[in-house]
Coordinates of C-alpha atoms and ligand atoms in Angstrom, one line a residue:
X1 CA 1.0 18.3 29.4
X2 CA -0.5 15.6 27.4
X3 CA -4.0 15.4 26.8
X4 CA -5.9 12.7 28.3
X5 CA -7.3 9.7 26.5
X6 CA -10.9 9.5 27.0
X7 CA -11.9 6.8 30.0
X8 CA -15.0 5.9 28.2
X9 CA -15.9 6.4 24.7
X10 CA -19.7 7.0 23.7
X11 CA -19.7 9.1 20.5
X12 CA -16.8 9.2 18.2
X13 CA -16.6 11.8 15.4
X14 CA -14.8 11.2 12.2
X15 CA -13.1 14.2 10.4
X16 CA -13.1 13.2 6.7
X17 CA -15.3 11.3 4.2
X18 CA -12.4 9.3 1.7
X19 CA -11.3 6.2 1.9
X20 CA -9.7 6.4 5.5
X21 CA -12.8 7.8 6.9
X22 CA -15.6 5.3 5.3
X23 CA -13.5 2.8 5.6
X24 CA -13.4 3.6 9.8
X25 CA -16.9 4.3 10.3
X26 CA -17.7 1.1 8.1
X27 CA -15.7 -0.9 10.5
X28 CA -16.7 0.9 13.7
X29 CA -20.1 0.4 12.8
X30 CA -19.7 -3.4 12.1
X31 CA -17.7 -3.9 15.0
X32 CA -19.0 -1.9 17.8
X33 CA -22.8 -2.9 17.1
X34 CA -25.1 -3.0 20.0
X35 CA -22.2 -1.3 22.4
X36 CA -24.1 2.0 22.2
X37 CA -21.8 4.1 20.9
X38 CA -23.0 6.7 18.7
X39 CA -21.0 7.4 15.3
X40 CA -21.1 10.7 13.3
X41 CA -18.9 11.2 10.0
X42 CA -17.9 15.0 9.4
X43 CA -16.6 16.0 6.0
X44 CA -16.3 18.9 3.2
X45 CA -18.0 19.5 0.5
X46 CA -15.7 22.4 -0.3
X47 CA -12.2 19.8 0.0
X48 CA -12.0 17.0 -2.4
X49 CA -10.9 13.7 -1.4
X50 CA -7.3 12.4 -2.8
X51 CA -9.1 9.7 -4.3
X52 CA -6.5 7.7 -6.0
X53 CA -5.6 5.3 -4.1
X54 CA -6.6 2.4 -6.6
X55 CA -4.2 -0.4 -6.0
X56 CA -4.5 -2.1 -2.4
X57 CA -2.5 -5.2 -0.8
X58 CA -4.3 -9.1 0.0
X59 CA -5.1 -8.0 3.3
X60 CA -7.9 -6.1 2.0
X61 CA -9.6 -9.0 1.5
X62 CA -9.6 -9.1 5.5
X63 CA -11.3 -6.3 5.6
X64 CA -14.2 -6.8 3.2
X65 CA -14.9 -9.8 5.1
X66 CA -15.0 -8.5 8.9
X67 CA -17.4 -5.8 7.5
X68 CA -19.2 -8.2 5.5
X69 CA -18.5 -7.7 2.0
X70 CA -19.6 -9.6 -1.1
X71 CA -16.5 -10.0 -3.1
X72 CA -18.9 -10.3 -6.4
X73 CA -21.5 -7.0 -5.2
X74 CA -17.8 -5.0 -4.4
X75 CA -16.2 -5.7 -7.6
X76 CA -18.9 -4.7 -9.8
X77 CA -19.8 -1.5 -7.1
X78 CA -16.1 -0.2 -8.1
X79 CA -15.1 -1.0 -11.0
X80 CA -12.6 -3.5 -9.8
X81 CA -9.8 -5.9 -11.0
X82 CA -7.9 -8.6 -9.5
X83 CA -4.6 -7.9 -8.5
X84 CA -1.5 -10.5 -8.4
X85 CA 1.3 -8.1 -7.8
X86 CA 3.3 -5.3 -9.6
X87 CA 5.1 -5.3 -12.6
X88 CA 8.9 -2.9 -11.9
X89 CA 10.3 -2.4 -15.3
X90 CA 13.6 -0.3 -15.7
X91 CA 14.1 -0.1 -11.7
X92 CA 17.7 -2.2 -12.1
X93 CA 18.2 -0.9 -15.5
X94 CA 16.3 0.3 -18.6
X95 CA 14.9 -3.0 -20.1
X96 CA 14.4 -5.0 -17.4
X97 CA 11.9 -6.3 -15.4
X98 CA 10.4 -8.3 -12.3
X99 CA 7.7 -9.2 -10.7
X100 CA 6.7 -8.7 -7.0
X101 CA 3.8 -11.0 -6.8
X102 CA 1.7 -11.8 -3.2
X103 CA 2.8 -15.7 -4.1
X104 CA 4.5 -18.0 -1.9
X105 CA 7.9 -19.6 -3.0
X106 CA 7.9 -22.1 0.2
X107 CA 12.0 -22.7 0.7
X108 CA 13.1 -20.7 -1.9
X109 CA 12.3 -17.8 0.1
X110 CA 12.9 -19.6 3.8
X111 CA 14.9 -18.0 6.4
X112 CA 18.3 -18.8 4.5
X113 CA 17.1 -18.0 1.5
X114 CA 17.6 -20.8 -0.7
X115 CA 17.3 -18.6 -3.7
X116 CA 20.0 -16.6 -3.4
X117 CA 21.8 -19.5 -2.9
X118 CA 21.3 -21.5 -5.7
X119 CA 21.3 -18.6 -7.4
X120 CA 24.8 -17.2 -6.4
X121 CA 26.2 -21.0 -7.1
X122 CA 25.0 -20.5 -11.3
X123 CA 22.3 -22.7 -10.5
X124 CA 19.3 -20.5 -10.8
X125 CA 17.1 -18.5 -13.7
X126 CA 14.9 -16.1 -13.1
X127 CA 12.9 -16.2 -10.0
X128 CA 9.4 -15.3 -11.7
X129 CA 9.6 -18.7 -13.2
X130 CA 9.4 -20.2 -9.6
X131 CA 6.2 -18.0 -8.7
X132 CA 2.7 -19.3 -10.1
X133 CA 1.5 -15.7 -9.7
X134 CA 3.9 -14.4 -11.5
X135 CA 3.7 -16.6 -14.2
X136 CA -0.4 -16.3 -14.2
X137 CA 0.4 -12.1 -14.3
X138 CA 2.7 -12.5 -17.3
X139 CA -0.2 -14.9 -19.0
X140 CA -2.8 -12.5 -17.7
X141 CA -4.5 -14.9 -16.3
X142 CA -6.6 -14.9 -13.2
X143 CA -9.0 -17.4 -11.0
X144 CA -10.1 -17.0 -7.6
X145 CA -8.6 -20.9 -6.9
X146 CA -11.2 -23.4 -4.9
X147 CA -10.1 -24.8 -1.3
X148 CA -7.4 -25.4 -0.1
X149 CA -6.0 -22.4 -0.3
X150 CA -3.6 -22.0 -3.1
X151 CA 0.5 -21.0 -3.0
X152 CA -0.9 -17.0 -4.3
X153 CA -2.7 -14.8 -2.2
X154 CA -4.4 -11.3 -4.4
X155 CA -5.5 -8.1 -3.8
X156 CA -8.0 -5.6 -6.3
X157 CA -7.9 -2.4 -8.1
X158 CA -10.4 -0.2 -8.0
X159 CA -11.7 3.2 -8.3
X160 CA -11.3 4.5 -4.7
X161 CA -14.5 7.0 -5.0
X162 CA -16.4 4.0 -5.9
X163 CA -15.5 2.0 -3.0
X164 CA -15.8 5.0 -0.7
X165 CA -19.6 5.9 -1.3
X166 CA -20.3 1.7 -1.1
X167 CA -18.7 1.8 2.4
X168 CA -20.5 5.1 2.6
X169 CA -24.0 3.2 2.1
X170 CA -23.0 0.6 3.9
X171 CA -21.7 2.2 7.0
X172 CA -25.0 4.6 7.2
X173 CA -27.3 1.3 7.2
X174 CA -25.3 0.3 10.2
X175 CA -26.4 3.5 12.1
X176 CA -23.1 5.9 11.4
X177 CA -24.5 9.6 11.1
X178 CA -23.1 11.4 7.9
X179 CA -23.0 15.5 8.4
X180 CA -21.6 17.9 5.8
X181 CA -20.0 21.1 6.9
X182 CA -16.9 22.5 6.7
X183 CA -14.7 22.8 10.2
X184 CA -13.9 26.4 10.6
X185 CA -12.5 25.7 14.2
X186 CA -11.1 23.3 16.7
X187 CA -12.2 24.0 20.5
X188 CA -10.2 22.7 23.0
X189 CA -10.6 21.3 26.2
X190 CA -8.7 22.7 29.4
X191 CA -5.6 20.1 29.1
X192 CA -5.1 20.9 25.3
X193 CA -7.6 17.4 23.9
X194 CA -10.0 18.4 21.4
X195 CA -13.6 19.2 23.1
X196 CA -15.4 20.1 19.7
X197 CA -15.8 21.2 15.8
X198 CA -17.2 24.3 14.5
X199 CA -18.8 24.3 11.2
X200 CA -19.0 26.9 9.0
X201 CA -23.0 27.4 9.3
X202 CA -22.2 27.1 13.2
X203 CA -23.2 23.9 13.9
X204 CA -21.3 22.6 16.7
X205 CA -19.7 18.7 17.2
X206 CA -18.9 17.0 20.5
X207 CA -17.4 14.1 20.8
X208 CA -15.2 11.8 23.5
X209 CA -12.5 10.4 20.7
X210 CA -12.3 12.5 17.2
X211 CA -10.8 10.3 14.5
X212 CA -8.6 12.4 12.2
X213 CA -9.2 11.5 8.3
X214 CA -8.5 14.7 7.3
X215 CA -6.0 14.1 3.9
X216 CA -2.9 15.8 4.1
X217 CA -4.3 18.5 5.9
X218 CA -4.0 16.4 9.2
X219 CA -6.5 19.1 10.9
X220 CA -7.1 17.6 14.4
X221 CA -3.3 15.9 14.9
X222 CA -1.2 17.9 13.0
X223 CA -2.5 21.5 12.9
X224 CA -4.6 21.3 15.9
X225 CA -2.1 19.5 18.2
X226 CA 0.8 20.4 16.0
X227 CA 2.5 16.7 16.3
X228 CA 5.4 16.2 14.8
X229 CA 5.9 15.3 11.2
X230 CA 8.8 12.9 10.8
X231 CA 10.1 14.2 7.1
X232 CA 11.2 10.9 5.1
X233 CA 12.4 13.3 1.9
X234 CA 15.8 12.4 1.7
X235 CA 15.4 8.4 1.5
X236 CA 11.8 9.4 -0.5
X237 CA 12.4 12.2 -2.7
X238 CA 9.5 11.7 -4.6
X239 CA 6.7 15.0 -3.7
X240 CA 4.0 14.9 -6.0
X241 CA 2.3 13.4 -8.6
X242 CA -0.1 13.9 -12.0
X243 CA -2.4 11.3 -12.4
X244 CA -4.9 10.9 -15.5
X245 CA -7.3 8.1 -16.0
X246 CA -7.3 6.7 -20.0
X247 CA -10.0 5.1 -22.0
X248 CA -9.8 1.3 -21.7
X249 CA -7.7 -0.6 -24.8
X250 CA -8.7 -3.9 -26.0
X251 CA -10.1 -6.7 -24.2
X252 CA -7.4 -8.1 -22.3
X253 CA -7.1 -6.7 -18.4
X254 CA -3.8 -7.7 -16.8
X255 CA -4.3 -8.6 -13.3
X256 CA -1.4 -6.3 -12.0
X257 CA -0.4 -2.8 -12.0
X258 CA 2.6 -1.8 -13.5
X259 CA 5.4 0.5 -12.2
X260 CA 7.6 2.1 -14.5
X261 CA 10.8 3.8 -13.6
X262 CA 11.3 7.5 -15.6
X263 CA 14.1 10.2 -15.3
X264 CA 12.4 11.7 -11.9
X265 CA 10.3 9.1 -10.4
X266 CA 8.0 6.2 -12.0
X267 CA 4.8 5.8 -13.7
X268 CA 1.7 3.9 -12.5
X269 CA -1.0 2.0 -14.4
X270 CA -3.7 0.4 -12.9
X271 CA -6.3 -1.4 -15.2
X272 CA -10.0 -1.0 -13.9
X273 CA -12.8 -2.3 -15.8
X274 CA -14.3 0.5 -17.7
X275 CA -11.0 3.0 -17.6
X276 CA -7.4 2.6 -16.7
X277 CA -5.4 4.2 -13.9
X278 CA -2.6 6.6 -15.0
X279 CA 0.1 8.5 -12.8
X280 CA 3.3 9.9 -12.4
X281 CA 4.9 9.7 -9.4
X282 CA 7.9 12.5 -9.1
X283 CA 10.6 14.1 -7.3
X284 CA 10.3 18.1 -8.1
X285 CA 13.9 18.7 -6.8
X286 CA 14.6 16.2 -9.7
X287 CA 12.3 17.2 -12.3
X288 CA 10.1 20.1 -13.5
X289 CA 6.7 19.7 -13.0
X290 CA 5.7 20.6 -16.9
X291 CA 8.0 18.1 -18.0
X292 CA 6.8 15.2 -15.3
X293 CA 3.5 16.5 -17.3
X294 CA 4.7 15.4 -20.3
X295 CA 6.3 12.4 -19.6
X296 CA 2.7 10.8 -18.3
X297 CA 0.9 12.0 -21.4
X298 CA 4.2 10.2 -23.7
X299 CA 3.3 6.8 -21.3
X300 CA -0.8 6.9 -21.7
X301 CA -2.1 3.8 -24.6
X302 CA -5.6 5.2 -24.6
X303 CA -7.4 8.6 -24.8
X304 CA -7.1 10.5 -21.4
X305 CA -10.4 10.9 -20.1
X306 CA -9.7 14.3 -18.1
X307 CA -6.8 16.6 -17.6
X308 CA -4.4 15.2 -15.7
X309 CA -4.4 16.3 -11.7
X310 CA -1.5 17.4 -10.0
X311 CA -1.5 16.1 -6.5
X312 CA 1.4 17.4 -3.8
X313 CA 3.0 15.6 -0.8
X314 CA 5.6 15.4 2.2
X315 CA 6.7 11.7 2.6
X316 CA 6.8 11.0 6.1
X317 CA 4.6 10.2 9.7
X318 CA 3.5 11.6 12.9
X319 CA 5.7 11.0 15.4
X320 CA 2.6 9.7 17.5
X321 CA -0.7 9.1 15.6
X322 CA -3.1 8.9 18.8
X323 CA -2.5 11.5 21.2
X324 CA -5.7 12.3 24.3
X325 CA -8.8 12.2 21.9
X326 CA -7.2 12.4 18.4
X327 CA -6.5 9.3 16.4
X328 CA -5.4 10.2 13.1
X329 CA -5.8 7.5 10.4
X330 CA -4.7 7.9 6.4
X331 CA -3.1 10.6 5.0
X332 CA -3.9 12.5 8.1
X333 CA -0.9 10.2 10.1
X334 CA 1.3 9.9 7.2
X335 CA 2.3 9.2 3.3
X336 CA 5.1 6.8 2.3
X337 CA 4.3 7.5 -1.3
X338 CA 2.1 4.6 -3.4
X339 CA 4.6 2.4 -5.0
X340 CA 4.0 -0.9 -2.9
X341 CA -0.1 0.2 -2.5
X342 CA 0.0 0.6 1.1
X343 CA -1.8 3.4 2.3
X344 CA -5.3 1.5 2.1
X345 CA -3.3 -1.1 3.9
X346 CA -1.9 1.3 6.6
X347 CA -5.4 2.5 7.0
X348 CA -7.0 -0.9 7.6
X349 CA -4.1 -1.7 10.1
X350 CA -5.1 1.1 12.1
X351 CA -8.5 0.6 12.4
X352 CA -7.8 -3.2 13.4
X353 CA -5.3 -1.8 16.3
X354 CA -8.2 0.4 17.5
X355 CA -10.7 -2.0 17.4
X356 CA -9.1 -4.2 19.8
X357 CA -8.6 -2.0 21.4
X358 CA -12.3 -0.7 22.0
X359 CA -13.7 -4.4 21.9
X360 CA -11.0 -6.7 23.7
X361 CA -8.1 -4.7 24.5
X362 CA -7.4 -3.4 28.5
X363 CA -8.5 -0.9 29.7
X364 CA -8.2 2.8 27.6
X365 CA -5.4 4.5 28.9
X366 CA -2.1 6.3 28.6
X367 CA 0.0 2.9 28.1
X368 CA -2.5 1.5 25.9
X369 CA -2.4 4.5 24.0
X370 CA 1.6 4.5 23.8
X371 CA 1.7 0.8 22.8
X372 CA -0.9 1.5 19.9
X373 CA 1.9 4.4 18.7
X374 CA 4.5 1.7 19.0
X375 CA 3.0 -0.5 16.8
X376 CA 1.5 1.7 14.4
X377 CA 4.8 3.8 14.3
X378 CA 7.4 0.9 13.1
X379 CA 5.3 -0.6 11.0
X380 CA 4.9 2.7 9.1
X381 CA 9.0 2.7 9.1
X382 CA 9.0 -1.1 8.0
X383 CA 7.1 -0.3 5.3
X384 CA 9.8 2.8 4.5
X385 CA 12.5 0.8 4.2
X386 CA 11.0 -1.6 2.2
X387 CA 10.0 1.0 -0.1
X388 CA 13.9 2.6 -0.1
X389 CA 14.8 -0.9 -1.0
X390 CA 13.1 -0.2 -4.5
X391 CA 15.3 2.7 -5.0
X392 CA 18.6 1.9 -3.6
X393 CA 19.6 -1.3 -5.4
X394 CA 19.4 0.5 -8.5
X395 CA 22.1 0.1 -11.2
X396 CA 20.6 3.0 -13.1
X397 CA 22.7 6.3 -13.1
X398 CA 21.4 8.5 -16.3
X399 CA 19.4 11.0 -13.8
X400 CA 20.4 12.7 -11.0
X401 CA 17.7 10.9 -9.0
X402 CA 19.0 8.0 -9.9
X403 CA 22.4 9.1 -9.0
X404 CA 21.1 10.4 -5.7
X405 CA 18.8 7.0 -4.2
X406 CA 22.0 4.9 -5.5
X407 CA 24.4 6.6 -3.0
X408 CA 22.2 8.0 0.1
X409 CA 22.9 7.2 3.3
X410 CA 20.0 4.5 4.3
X411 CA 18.2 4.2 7.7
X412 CA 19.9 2.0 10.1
X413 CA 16.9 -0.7 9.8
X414 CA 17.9 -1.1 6.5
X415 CA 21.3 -1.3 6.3
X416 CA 21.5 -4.0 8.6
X417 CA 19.1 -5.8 6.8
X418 CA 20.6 -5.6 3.7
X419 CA 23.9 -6.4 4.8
X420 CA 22.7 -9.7 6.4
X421 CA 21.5 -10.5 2.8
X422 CA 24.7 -9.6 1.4
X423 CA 27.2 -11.5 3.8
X424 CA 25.0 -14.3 4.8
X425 CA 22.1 -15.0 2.3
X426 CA 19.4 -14.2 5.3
X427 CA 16.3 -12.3 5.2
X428 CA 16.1 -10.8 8.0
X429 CA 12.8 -9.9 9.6
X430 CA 11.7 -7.8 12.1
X431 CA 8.6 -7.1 14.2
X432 CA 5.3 -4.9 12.4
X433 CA 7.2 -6.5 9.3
X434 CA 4.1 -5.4 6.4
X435 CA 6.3 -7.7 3.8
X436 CA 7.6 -11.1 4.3
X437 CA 10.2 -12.6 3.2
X438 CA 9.1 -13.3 -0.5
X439 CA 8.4 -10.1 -0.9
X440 CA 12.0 -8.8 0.4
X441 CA 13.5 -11.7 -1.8
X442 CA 11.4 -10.6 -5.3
X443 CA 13.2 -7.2 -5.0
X444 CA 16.5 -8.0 -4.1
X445 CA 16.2 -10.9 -6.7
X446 CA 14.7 -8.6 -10.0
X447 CA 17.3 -5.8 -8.4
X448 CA 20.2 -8.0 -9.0
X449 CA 21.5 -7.9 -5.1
X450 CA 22.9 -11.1 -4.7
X451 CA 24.8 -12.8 -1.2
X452 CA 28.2 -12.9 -1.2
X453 CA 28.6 -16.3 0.8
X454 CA 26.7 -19.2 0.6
X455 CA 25.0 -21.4 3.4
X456 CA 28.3 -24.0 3.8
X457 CA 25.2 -27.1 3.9
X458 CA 24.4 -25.9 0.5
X459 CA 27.8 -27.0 -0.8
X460 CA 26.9 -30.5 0.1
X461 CA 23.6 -30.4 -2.2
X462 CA 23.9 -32.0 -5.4
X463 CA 24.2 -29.1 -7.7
X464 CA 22.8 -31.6 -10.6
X465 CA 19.3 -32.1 -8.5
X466 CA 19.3 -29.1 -7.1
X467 CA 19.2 -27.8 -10.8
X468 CA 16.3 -30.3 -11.7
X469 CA 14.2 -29.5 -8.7
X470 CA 14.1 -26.0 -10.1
X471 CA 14.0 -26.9 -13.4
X472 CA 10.6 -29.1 -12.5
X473 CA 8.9 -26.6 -10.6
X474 CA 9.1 -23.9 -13.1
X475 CA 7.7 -26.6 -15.7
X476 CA 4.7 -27.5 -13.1
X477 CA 3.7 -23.9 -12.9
X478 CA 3.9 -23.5 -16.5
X479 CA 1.2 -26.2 -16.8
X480 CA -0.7 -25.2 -13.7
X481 CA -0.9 -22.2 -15.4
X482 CA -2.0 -23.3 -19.0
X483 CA -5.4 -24.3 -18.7
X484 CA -6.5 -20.9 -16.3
X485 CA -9.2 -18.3 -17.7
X486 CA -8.0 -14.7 -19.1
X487 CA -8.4 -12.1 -16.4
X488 CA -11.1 -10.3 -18.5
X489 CA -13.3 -13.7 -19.0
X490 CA -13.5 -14.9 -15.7
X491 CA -14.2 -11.4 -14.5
X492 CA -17.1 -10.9 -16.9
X493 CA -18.1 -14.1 -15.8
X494 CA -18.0 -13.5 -12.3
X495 CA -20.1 -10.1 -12.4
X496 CA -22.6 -11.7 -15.5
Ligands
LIG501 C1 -0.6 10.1 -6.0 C2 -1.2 9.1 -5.0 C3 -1.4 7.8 -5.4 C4 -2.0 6.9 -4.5 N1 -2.1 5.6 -4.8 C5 -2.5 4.7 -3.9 C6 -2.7 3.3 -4.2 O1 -2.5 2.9 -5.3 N2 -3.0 2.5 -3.2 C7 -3.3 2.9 -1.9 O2 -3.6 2.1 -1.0 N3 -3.2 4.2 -1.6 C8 -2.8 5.1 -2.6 N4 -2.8 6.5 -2.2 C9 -3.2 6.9 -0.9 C10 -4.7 7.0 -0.9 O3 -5.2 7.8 -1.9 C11 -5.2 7.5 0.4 O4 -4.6 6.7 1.4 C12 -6.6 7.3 0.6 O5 -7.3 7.9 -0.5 C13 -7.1 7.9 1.9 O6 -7.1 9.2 1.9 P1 -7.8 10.0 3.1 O7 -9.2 9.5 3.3 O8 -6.8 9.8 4.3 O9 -7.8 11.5 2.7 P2 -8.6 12.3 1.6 O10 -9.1 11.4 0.5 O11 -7.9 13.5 1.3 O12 -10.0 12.7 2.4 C14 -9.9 13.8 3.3 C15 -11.3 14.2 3.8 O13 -11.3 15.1 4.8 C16 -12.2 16.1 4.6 N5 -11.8 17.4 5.1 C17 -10.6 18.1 5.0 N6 -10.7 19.3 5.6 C18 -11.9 19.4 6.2 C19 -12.6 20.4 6.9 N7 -12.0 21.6 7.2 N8 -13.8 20.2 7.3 C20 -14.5 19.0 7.0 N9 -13.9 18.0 6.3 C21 -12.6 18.2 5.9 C22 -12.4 16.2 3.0 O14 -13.6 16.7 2.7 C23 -12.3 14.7 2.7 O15 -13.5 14.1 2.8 C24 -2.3 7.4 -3.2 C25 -2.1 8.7 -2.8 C26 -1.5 9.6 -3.7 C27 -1.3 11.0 -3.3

């Protein structure tokens, strides 16, 4: 028997005070004001948040905005840096590099992506030459550009504790209740939905929907109403991580993080103001722990400012993230692993899909609830196989994870998608797609995965203009470029 979803919804209880849960009650507090629903936040002081999660994706800016944040009053509350993109070096093959930026390259990257084209016919350099972000991230330049909007979106990094006590303050202006306890127990109603929390000092919690922010621990979905965990190991071997924050070198702050493939896994920097972001992302089947240790410490440019943590993980989802009175959101419903920064983004998609669905959607019920796990559910796989994409094109084979992403069997999704690129030169999107088509293009471009046939109306472009028009728009974003602030100067500008 499932549980039911509750008919009407007048207190909702939050299990969990990191970024998922302040980010939910910020939002439900924003958005349901004046409905008369009452809001508590539950969380631990005796389990730490993960509190790592420093590198987010443009649509964050979406969510700042519908809770009405101050892009100046947040970036100087965390510590936080404008973001254009990442930086993969040694993905393809040691020595290389690319750029995934959040730009726009209008027709290069159109449904027949021209790119690959011109590029498969000689005619094309190197792709980060066509992006202005990417060429502003190699510059380390940065400016938030006037109206209209410009061919780059951006997205921040920041310290994820930070931002989580702002939304904190925030979200207890706006009326949410903040309790700390520690949940000893989970009592259930008659048809298996959660009916309340005991706390340690035996306070007791009711509630008609529970949101589950819980970390890895997944305490309401996945150990309460044991819901399948969807294992995504073998396409994402990577299962934990050290992660050490450095002293801050020099003046310059480059508006991108940085991913750097090693022997069993990559490395992650991510330049905040005051301190720089440090990790190592790895796959213990792969490599031993002491020596994933030591490869961090060999990466770090500045004195480590603490030990560095050692955080474990199971990539993979729930095979349903709302089920009766449980909605889990964040590491409770799910981990892909960080390299494209999406959890924050997950998180924000699935407090949007549950706010319209308290504020506009139908009405709450079993079919609602299904659709919501629909949605939720293949855009967590989209995001997978975007990832895999990272790992499967590469031309590295020196370590046996190498050796292992560059001949797995791949998910279905991704297959066909990658064979439509091969044979055709098409992008091929689907629906819940979190990355268009630029995005798809950067990493099949700087992973060297060229089509094997060309668009036939491509053989009756002048190869000699074609050429030019490249040629010209890689020489207007050089000077476009030119004149823009560093990173570091307009942000100490900004926050003066
Ligand atoms: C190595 C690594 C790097 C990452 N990098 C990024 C990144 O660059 N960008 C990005 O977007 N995301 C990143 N993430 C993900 C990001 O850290 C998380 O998505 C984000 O922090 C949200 O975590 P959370 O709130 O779901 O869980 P947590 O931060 O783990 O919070 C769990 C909460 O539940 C509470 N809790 C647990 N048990 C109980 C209990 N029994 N009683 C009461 N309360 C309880 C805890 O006290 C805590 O408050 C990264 C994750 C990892 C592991």
């Amino acid at each position: 028997m499932n549980p039911a979803v509750p008919a009407r919804i007048q207190r909702i209880v939050i299990v969990g005070g990191g970024s998922a849960g302040w980010m939910t009650a910020a939002a439900l507090a924003t958005g349901l004001r004046g409905k008369g629903i009452d809001i508590e936040l539950v969380e631990s002081e005796q389990v730490a948040t993960v509190g790592v999660g420093e590198a987010t994706f443009p649509s964050i800016l979406n969510y700042n905005r519908m809770v009405g944040i101050d892009e100046t009053e947040f970036l100087r509350a965390t510590d936080g840096t404008f973001k254009l993109g990442i930086f993969f070096h040694d993905w393809r093959v040691k020595g290389e590099h690319y750029f995934h930026s959040f730009g726009d390259l209008g027709q290069l990257a159109g449904p027949h992506a021209l790119w690959g084209q011109h590029r498969r016919l000689g005619l094309a350099g190197n792709l980060d030459h066509q992006s202005l972000p990417a060429v502003m991230a190699r510059e380390g330049r940065f400016v938030v550009a006037e109206p209209p909007k410009p061919p780059y979106d951006y997205a921040y990094q920041f310290d994820a504790a930070l931002y989580a006590a702002f939304l904190r303050r925030l979200a207890m202006q706006r009326g949410v209740r903040h309790t700390l306890g520690h949940i000893v127990d989970v009592q259930r109603r008659p048809d298996g939905g959660v009916a309340g929390l005991l706390l340690a000092d035996g306070r007791q919690l009711t509630g008609d929907l529970f949101i589950d922010c819980s970390g890895f621990r997944s305490l309401l979905l996945g150990q309460t109403l044991a819901e399948p965990f969807l294992d995504y190991s073998h396409w994402l071997p990577v299962d934990a991580a050290w992660a050490c924050p450095t002293e801050r070198v020099g003046e310059a702050l480059p508006p991108y993080t940085r991913a750097t493939a090693l022997e069993g896994g990559w490395a992650w920097r991510i330049p905040l103001r005051s301190r720089t972001g440090n990790g190592h992302v790895f796959s213990s089947r792969f490599i031993d722990v002491e020596k994933a240790r030591e490869q961090l410490l060999q990466q770090l440019d500045g004195a480590p400012l603490a030990e560095p943590r050692l955080l474990r993980f199971t990539t993979g989802q729930r095979q349903r993230f709302w089920v009766g009175n449980v909605l889990a959101i964040g590491l409770s419903s799910g981990f892909l692993e960080p390299l494209e920064s999406t959890s924050i983004y997950l998180i924000q998609c699935g407090i949007s899909r549950l706010m319209v669905q308290l504020t506009e959607g139908g009405p709450l019920d079993d079919e609602a609830v299904a659709r919501f796990n629909e949605g939720a559910a293949t855009q967590f796989r989209r995001i997978r196989d975007f990832i895999i994409l990272h790992y499967c094109t590469t031309a590295r084979r020196d370590s046996a994870l190498w050796r292992h992403v560059a001949s797995m069997e791949l998910p279905d999704t991704l297959a066909f998608k990658m064979e439509a690129w091969r044979r055709f030169g098409v992008v091929h999107q689907y629906d819940e797609e979190a990355f268009g088509t630029t995005s798809w293009l950067s990493v099949y471009s700087g992973m060297g995965c060229w089509p094997e046939c060309a668009d036939p109306v491509l053989d009756e472009l002048p190869r000699q203009e074609a050429a030019q028009a490249l040629e010209g728009r890689a020489q207007a974003i050089r000077r476009a470029v030119e004149p823009l602030p560093a990173h570091h100067r307009y942000l100490a500008d900004r926050l003066r």
